[in-house]
Short mmCIF file of C-alpha atoms in Angstrom, two decimals:
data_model
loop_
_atom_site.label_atom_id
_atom_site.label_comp_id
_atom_site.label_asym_id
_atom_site.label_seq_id
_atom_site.Cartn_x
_atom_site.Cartn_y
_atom_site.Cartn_z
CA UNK A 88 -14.65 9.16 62.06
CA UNK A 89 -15.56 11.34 65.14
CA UNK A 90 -18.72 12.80 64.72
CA UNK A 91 -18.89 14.81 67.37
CA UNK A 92 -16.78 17.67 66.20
CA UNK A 93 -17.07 21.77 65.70
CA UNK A 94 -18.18 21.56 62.58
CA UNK A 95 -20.92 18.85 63.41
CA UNK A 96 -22.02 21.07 66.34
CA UNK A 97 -22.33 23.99 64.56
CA UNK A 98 -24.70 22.73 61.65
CA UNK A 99 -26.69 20.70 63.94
CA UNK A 100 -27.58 23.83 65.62
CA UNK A 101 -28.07 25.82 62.35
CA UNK A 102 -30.14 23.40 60.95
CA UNK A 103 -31.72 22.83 63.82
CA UNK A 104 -33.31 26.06 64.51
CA UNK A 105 -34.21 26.01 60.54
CA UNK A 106 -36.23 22.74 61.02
CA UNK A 107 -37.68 24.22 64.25
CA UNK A 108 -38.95 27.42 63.00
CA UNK A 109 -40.50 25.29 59.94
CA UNK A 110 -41.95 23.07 62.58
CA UNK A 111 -43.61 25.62 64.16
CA UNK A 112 -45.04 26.90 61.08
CA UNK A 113 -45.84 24.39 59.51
CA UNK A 114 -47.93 23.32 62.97
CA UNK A 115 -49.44 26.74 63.68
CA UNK A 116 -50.41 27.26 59.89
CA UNK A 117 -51.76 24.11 59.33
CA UNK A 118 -49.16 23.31 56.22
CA UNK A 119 -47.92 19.97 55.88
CA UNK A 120 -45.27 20.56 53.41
CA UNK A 121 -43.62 22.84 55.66
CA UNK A 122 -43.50 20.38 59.34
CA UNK A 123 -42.51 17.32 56.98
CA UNK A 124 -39.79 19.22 55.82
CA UNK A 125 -39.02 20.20 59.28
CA UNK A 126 -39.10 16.89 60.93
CA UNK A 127 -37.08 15.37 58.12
CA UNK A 128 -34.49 18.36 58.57
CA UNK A 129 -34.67 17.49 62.19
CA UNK A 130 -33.87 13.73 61.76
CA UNK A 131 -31.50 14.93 59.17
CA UNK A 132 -29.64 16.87 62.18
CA UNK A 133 -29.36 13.99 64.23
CA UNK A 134 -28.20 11.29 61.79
CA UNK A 135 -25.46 12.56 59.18
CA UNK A 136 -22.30 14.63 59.66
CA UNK A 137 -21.96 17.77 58.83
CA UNK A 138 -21.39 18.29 55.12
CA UNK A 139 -24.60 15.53 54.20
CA UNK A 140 -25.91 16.85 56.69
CA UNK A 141 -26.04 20.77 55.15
CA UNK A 142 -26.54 19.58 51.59
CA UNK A 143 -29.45 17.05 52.55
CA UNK A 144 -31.16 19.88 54.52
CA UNK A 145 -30.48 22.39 51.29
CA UNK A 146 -32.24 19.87 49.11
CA UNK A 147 -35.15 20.03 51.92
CA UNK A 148 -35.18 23.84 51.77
CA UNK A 149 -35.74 23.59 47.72
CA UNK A 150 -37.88 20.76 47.87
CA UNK A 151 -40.05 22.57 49.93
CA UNK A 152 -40.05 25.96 48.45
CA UNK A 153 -40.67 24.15 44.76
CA UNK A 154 -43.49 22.29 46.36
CA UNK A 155 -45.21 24.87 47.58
CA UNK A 156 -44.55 27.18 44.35
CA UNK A 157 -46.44 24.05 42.43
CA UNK A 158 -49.41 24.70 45.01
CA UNK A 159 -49.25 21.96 47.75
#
């Protein structure tokens, strides 16, 4: 299995610029939640093929959200 194909590309750069953004606000804001859940959609991009790769960093996305909707 290739992974370096279109499709690969192409999330790695969505979820890429997802992770960075929550990176950077999770930094600048002083949240935790928010940079874990960047780094781990970072290391996410790097390490899984496309389709894991999109539904692992959709579970981030919710985990987050949920977690800090509960107050963390």
């Amino acid at each position: 299995m290739d992974l370096m194909n279109q499709h690969f590309l192409w999330a790695s750069c969505l979820w890429g610029a997802v992770a960075g953004g929550y990176c950077i606000y999770g930094w600048r804001q002083k949240e935790t939640i928010p940079l874990i859940g960047g780094v781990a959609m970072t290391a996410a991009s790097f390490f899984f093929a496309a389709l894991p790769m999109t539904l692992i960093c959709v579970a981030i996305l919710v985990a987050v959200h949920w977690l800090l909707r509960q107050g963390y």
